[in-house]
Short mmCIF file of C-alpha atoms and ligand atoms in Angstrom, two decimals:
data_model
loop_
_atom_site.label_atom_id
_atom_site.label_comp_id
_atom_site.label_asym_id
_atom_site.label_seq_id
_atom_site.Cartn_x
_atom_site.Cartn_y
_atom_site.Cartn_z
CA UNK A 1 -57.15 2.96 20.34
CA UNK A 2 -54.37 4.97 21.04
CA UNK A 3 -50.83 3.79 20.28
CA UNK A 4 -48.13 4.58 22.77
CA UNK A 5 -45.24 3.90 20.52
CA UNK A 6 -43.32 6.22 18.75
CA UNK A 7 -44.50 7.53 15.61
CA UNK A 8 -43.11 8.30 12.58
CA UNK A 9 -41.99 11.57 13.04
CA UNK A 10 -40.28 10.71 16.31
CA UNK A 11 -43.36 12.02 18.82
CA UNK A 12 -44.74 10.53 21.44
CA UNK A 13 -48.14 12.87 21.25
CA UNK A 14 -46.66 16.11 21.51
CA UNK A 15 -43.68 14.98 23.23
CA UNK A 16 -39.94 13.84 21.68
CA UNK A 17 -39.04 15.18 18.21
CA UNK A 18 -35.03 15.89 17.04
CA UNK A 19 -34.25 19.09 17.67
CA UNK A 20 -30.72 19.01 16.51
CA UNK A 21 -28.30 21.18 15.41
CA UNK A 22 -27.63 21.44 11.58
CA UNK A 23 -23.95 19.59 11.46
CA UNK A 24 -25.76 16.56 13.48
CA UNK A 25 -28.36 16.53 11.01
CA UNK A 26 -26.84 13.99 8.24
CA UNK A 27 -25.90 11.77 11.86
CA UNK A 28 -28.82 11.63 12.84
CA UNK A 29 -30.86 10.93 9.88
CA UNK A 30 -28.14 8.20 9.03
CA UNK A 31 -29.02 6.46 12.57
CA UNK A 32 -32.60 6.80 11.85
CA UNK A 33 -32.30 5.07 8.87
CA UNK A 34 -30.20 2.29 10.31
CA UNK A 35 -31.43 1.59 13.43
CA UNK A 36 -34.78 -0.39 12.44
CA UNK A 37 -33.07 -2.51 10.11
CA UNK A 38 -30.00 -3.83 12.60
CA UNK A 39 -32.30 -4.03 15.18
CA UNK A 40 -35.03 -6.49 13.73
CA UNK A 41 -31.97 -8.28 11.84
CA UNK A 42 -31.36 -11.89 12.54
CA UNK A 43 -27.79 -11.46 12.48
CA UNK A 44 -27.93 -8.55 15.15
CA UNK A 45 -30.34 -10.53 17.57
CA UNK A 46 -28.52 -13.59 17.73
CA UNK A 47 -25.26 -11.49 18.19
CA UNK A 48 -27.10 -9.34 21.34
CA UNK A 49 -28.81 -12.49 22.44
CA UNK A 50 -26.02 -14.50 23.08
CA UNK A 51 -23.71 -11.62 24.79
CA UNK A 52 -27.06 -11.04 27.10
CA UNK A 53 -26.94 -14.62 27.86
CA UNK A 54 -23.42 -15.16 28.72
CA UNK A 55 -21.89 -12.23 29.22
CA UNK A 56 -24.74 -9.96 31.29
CA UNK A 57 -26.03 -13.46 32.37
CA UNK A 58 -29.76 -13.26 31.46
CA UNK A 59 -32.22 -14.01 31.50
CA UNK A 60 -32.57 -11.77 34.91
CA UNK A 61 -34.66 -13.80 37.40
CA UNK A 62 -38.55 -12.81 38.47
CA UNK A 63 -38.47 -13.54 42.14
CA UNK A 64 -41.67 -13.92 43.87
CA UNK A 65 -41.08 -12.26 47.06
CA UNK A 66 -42.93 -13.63 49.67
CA UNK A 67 -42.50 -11.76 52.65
CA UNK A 68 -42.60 -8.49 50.87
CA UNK A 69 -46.00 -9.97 49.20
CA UNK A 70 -47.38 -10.07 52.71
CA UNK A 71 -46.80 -6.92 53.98
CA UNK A 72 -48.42 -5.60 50.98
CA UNK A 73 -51.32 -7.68 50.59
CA UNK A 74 -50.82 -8.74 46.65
CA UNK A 75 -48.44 -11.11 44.86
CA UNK A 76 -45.26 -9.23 44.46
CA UNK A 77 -42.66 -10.33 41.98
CA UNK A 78 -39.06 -8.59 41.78
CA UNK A 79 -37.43 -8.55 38.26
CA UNK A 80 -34.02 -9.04 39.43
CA UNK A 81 -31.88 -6.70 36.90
CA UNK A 82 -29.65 -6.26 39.76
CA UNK A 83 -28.46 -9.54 39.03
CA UNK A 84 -27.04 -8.41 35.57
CA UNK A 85 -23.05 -7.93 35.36
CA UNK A 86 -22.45 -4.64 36.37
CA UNK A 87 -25.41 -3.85 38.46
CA UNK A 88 -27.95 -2.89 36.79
CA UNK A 89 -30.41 -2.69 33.71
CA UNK A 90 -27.82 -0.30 31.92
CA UNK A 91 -25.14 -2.61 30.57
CA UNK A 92 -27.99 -4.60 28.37
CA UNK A 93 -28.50 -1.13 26.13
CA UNK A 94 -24.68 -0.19 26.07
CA UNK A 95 -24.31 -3.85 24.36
CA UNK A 96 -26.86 -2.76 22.20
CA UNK A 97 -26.14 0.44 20.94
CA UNK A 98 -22.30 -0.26 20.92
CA UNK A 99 -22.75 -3.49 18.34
CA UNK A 100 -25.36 -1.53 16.40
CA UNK A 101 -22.24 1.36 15.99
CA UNK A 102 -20.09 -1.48 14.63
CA UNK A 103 -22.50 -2.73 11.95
CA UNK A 104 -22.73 1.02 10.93
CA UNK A 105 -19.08 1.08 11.24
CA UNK A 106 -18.05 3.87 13.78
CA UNK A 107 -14.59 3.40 14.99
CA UNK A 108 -14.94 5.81 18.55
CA UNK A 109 -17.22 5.86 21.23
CA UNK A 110 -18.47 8.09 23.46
CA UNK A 111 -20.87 8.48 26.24
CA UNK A 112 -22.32 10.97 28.85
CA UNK A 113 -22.69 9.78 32.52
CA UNK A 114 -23.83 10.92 35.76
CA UNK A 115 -23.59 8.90 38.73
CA UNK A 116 -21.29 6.86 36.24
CA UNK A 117 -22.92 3.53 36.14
CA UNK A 118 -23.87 4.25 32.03
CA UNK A 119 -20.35 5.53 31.97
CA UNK A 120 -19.26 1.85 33.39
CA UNK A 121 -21.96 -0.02 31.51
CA UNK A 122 -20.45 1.75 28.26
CA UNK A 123 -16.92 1.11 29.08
CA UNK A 124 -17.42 -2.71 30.07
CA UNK A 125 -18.87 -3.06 26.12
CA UNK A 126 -15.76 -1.14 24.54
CA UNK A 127 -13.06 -3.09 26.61
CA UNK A 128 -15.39 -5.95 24.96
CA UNK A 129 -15.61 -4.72 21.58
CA UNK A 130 -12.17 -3.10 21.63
CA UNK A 131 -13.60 0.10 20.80
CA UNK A 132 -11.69 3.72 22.34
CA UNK A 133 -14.37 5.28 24.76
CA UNK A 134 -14.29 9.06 25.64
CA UNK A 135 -17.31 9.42 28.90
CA UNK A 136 -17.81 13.34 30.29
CA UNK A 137 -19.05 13.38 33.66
CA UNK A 138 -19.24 16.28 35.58
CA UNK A 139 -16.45 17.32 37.92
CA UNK A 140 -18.51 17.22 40.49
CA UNK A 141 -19.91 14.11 39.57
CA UNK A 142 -16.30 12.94 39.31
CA UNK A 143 -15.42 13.95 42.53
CA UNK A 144 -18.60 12.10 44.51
CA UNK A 145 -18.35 9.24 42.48
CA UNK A 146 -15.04 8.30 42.41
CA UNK A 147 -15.05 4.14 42.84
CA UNK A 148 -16.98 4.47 38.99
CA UNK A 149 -14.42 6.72 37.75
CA UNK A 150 -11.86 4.53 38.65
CA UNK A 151 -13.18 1.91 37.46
CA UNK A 152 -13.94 3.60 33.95
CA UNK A 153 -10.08 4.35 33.92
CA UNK A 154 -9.75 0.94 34.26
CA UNK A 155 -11.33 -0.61 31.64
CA UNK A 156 -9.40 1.74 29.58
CA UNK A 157 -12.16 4.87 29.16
CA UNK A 158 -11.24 8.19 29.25
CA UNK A 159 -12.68 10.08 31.78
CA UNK A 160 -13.29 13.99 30.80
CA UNK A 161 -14.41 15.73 33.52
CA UNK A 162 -16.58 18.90 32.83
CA UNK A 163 -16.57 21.69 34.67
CA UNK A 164 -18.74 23.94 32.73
CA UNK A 165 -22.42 25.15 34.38
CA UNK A 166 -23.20 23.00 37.92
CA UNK A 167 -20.47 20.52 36.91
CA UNK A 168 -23.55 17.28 36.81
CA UNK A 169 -25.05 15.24 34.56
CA UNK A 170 -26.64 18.04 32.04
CA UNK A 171 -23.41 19.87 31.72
CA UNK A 172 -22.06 16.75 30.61
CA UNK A 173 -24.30 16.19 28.39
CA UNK A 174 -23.59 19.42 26.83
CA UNK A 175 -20.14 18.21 26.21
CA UNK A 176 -20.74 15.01 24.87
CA UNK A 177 -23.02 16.23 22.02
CA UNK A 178 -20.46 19.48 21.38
CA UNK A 179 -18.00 16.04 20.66
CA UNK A 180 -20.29 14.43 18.27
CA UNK A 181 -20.73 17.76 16.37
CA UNK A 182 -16.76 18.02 15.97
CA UNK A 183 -16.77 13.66 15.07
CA UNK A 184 -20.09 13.22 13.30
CA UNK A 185 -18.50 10.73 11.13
CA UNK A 186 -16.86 8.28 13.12
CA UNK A 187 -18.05 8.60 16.37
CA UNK A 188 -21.19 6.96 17.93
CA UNK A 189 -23.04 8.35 21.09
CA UNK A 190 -24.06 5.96 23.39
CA UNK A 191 -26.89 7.95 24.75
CA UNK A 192 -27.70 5.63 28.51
CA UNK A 193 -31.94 6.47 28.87
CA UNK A 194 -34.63 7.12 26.98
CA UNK A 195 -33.51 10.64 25.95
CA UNK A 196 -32.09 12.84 22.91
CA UNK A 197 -33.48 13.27 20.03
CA UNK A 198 -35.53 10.58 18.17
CA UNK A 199 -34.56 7.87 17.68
CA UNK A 200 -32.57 7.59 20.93
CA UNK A 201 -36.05 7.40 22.99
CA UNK A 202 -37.18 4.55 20.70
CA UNK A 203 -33.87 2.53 20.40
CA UNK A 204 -33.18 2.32 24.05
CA UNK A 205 -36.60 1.35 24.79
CA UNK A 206 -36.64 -1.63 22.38
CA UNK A 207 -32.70 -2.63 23.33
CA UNK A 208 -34.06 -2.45 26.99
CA UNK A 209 -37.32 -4.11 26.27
CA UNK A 210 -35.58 -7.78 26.66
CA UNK A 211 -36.95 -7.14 30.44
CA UNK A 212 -40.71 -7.41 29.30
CA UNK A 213 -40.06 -10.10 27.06
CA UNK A 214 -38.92 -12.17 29.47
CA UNK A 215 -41.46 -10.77 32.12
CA UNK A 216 -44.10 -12.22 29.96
CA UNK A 217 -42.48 -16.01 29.39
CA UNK A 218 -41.83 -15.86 33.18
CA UNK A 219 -45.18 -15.49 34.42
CA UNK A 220 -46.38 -17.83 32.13
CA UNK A 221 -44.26 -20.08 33.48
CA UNK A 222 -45.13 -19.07 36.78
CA UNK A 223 -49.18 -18.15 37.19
CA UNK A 224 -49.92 -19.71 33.52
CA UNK A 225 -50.91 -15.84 32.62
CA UNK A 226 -48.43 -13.50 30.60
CA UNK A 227 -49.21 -10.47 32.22
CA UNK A 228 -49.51 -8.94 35.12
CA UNK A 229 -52.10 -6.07 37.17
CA UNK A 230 -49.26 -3.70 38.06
CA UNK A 231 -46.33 -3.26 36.54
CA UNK A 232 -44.03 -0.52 38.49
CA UNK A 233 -40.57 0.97 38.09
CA UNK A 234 -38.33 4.11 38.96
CA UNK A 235 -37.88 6.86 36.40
CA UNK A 236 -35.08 8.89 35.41
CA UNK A 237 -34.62 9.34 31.79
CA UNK A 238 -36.77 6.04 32.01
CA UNK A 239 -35.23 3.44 30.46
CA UNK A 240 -35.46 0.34 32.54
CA UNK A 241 -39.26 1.18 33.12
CA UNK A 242 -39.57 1.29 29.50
CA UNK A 243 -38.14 -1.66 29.09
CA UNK A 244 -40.44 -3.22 32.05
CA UNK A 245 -43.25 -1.97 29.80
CA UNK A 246 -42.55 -2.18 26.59
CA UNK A 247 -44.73 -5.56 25.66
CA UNK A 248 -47.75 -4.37 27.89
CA UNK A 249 -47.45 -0.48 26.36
CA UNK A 250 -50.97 -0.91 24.86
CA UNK A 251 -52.14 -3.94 26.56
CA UNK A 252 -54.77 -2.13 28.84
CA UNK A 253 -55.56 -5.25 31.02
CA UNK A 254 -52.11 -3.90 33.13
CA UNK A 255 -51.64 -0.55 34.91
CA UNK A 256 -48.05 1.27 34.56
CA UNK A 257 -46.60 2.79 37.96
CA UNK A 258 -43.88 5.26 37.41
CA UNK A 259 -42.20 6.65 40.75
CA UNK A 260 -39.81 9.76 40.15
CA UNK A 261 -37.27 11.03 42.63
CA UNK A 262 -39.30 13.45 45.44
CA UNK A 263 -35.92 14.79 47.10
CA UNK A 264 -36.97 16.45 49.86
CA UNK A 265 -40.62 17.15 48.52
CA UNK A 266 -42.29 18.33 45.16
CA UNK A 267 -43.15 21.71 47.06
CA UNK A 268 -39.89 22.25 47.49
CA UNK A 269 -37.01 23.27 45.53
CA UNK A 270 -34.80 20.01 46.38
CA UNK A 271 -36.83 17.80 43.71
CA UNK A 272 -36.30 15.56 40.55
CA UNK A 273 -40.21 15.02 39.92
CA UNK A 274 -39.83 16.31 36.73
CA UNK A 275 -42.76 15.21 35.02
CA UNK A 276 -45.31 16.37 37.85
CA UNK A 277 -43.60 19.84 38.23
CA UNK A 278 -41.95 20.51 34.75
CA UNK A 279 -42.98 22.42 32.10
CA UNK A 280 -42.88 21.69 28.23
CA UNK A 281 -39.65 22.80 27.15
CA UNK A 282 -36.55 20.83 24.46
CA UNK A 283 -33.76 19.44 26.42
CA UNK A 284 -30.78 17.38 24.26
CA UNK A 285 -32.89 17.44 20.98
CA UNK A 286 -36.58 16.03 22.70
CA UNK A 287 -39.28 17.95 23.84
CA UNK A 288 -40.18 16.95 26.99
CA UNK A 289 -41.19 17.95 30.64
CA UNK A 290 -38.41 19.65 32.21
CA UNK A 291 -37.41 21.44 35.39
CA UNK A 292 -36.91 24.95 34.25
CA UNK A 293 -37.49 28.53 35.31
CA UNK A 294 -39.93 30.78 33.03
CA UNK A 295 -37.21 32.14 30.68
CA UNK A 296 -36.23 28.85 29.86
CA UNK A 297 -33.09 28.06 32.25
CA UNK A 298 -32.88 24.33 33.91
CA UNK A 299 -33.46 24.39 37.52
CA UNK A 300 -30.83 22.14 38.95
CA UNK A 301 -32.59 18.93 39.88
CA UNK A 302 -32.11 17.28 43.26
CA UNK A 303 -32.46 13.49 44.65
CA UNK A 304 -30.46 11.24 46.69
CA UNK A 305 -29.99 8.83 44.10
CA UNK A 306 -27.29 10.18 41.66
CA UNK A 307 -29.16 8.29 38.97
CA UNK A 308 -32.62 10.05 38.83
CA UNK A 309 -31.51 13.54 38.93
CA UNK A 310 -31.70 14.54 34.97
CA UNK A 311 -33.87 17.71 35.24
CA UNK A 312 -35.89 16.08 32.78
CA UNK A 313 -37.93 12.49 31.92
CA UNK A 314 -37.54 10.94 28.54
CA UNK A 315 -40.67 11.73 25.98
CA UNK A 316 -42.65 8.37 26.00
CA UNK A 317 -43.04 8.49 29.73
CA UNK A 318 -44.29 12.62 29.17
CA UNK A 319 -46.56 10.82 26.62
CA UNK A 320 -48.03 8.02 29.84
CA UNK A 321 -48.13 10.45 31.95
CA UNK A 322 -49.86 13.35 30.08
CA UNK A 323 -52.50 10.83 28.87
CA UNK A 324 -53.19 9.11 32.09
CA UNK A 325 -51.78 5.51 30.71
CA UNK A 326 -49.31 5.69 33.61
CA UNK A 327 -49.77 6.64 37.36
CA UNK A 328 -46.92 8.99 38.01
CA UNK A 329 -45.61 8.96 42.23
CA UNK A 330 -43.19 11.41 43.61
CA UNK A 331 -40.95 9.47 46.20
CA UNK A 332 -39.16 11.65 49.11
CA UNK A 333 -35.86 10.61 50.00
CA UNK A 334 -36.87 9.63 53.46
CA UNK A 335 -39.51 6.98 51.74
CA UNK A 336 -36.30 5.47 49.80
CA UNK A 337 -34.47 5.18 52.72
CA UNK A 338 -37.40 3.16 54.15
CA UNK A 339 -38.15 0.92 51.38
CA UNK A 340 -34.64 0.19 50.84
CA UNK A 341 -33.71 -1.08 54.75
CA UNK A 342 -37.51 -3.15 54.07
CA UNK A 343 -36.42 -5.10 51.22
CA UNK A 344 -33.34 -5.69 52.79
CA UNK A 345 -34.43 -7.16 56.16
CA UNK A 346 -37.33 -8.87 54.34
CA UNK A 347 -35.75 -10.08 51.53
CA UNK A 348 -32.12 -10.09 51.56
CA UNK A 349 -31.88 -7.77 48.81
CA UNK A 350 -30.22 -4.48 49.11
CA UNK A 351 -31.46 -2.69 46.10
CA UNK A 352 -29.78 0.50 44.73
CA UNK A 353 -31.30 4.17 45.77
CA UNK A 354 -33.18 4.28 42.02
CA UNK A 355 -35.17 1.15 42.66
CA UNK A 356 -36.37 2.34 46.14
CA UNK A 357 -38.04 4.47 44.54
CA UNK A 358 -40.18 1.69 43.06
CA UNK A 359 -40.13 0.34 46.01
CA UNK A 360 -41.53 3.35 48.14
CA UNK A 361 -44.60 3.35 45.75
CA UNK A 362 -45.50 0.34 46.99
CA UNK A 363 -47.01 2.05 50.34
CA UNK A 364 -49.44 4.28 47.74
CA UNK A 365 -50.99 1.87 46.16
CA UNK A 366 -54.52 -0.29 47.13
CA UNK A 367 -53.61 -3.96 46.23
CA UNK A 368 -56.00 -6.79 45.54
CA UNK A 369 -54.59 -9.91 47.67
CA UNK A 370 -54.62 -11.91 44.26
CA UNK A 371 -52.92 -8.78 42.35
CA UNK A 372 -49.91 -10.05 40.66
CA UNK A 373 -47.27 -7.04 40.30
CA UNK A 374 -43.85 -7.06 38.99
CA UNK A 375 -41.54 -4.43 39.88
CA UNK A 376 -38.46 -4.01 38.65
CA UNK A 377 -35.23 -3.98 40.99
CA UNK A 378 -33.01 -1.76 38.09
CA UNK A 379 -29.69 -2.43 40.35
CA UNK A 380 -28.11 -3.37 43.48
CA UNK A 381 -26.90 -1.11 45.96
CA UNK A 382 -23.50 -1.58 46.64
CA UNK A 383 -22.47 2.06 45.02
CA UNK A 384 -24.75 3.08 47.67
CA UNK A 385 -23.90 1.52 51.17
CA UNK A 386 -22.37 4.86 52.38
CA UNK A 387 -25.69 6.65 51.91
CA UNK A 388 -27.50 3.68 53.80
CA UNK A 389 -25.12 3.20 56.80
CA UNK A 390 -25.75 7.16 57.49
CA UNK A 391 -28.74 6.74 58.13
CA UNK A 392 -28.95 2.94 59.34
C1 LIG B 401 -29.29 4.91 35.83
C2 LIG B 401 -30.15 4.14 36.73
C3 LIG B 401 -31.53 4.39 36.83
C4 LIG B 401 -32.22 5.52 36.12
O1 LIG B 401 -32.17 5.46 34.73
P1 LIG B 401 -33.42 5.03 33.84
O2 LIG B 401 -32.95 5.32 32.46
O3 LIG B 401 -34.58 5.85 34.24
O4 LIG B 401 -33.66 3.59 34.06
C5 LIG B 401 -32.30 3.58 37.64
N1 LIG B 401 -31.74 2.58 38.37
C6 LIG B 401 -30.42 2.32 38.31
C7 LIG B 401 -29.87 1.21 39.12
C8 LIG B 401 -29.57 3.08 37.50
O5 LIG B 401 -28.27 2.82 37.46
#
């Protein structure tokens, strides 16, 4: 049987890897020898469990949405990671990562964000820990999402903004690794998906995977049966769908639906569907599928959800996706529009523009009336009202 985890080298079949630059090397190596140890400590869980529980306020409810259930024809349950302080599914690996870089004892945080919600989720847990946070963002990313910069500022972050290349999430990336090559010993990178070099991928899977392990108790609870048909999720880097699958990786019993951002169309050049249209290429230390020309320079990705719109998807989901374990859907913008206002009107939830995209998958699939299927609702979409009421 084939196992979907990382292995010990870092892959995910031929995907992932650290391809780092020598002066990261000793960094890197010292995170992958720590991070296995802190994370299955006793000392570390309790810590994590007891900020999730209080502070983020899990565990996150699994709704059974009724109405949206009927119009589907299957049993449709919403894990609500909306519900989390601060929005979304982000803030539960920024706790993570930022008490695993005080047991290794790094003084100085920083972070890379695009639409800024991991630049939020990372300042929230270093006003918390009382830890100084540095986030690049992209001036252009700056500039359209202001309300997050501002609110970085005011948790006490500082806010670079980078104005090298297209000014967006990749550029800032750029910056925030040049950073840790200058800092390598007292600075820790809170990387916000499933991305970077190994073990990134693997870390912020398992520090998001508190959303399958309560998936499973809750549908005990709920059906008497801890797992579901479907699960489904949005994908950017990919980290709240790997944390929506992370328990049910190899269980085969459940099928994994991945939607990526569509833009305006795959066949166009306005996309994010990176792992349907990329090619194999190493982006921030992983080899992964990539938007990229054929000499090797990233094609500027496009969605209308600031959050999908890395030009690239984190190796474990290359690895689903490559191998047929997951169903991979392109979403067009128009179809998140759609599924958004429906949950909305049906359900009273207004989701965020990401997890319409899990949403809009919904009206591809051929559902069983006694399917059960959880889908994860990765945030609320507040940051995104002025999208919605243009087009309401
Ligand atoms: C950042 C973000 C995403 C995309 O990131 P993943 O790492 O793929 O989960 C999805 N939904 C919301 C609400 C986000 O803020």
């Amino acid at each position: 049987m084939i196992d979907y985890n990382v292995n010990e080298d870092g892959f995910y079949g031929e995907f992932g890897g650290a391809y780092i630059p020598e002066i990261l090397y000793k960094t890197v190596e010292d995170l992958k020898k720590a991070y296995l140890p802190i994370l299955e400590s006793q000392e570390f869980n309790e810590e994590l469990h007891i900020l999730l529980r209080d502070y983020v306020g899990r565990p996150s409810p699994l709704y059974y949405a009724k109405r949206m259930s009927e119009q589907y024809g299957c049993q449709l349950y919403l894990k609500r990671e909306d519900l989390n302080h601060t929005g979304a599914h982000k803030i539960n690996n920024a706790l993570g990562q930022i008490l695993l870089a005080k047991k290794m004892g790094k003084t100085r945080i920083i972070a890379e964000t695009g639409a800024g919600q991991h630049g939020v989720a990372t300042a929230t847990a270093c006003a918390l820990m009382n830890l100084p946070c540095v986030v690049y963002m992209g001036a252009t990313d700056v500039e359209r999402q202001h309300v997050n910069v501002q609110r970085m500022r005011m948790l006490g972050a500082e806010v670079h903004p980078v104005t090298s290349g297209n000014m967006t999430l990749k550029d800032a990336t750029n910056e925030a690794i040049r950073d840790w090559c200058c800092h390598p010993a007292d600075t820790f990178y809170i990387i916000g998906s499933t991305v970077g070099p190994h073990p990134y991928p693997d870390m912020v899977a398992r520090l998001q995977s508190v959303i399958s392990e309560e998936i499973k108790w809750q549908l005990e609870e709920k059906i008497g049966r801890n797992y579901p048909d479907y699960l489904m999720a949005c994908v950017g880097g990919g980290s709240n769908a790997a944390g929506t699958i992370y328990h049910y990786l190899n269980d085969e019993r459940v099928k994994i639906v991945l939607a990526e951002a569509g833009g305006l169309g795959m066949e166009t050049p306005m996309t994010a569907a990176s792992m349907q249209i990329g090619t194999v290429g190493i982006l921030h230390g992983s080899r992964i599928k990539l938007m990229q020309t054929e000499d090797g320079q990233i094609i500027e990705p496009y969605s209308i959800s600031a959050g999908l719109d890395y030009p690239g998807t984190g190796p474990l989901h290359c690895n689903l996706h490559a191998t047929g374990r997951a169903k991979v859907i392109a979403i067009n913008d128009d179809e998140v529009l759609d599924a958004a206002f429906e949950l909305t009107r049906l359900e009273g939830i207004i989701p965020a523009l990401e997890s319409a995209h899990a949403l809009g998958a919904l009206k591809h699939m051929q559902f069983k009336p006694d399917d059960v299927v959880v889908l994860t609702v990765s945030g609320r979409g507040d940051k995104d009202l002025s999208t919605y009421l243009k087009h309401i």
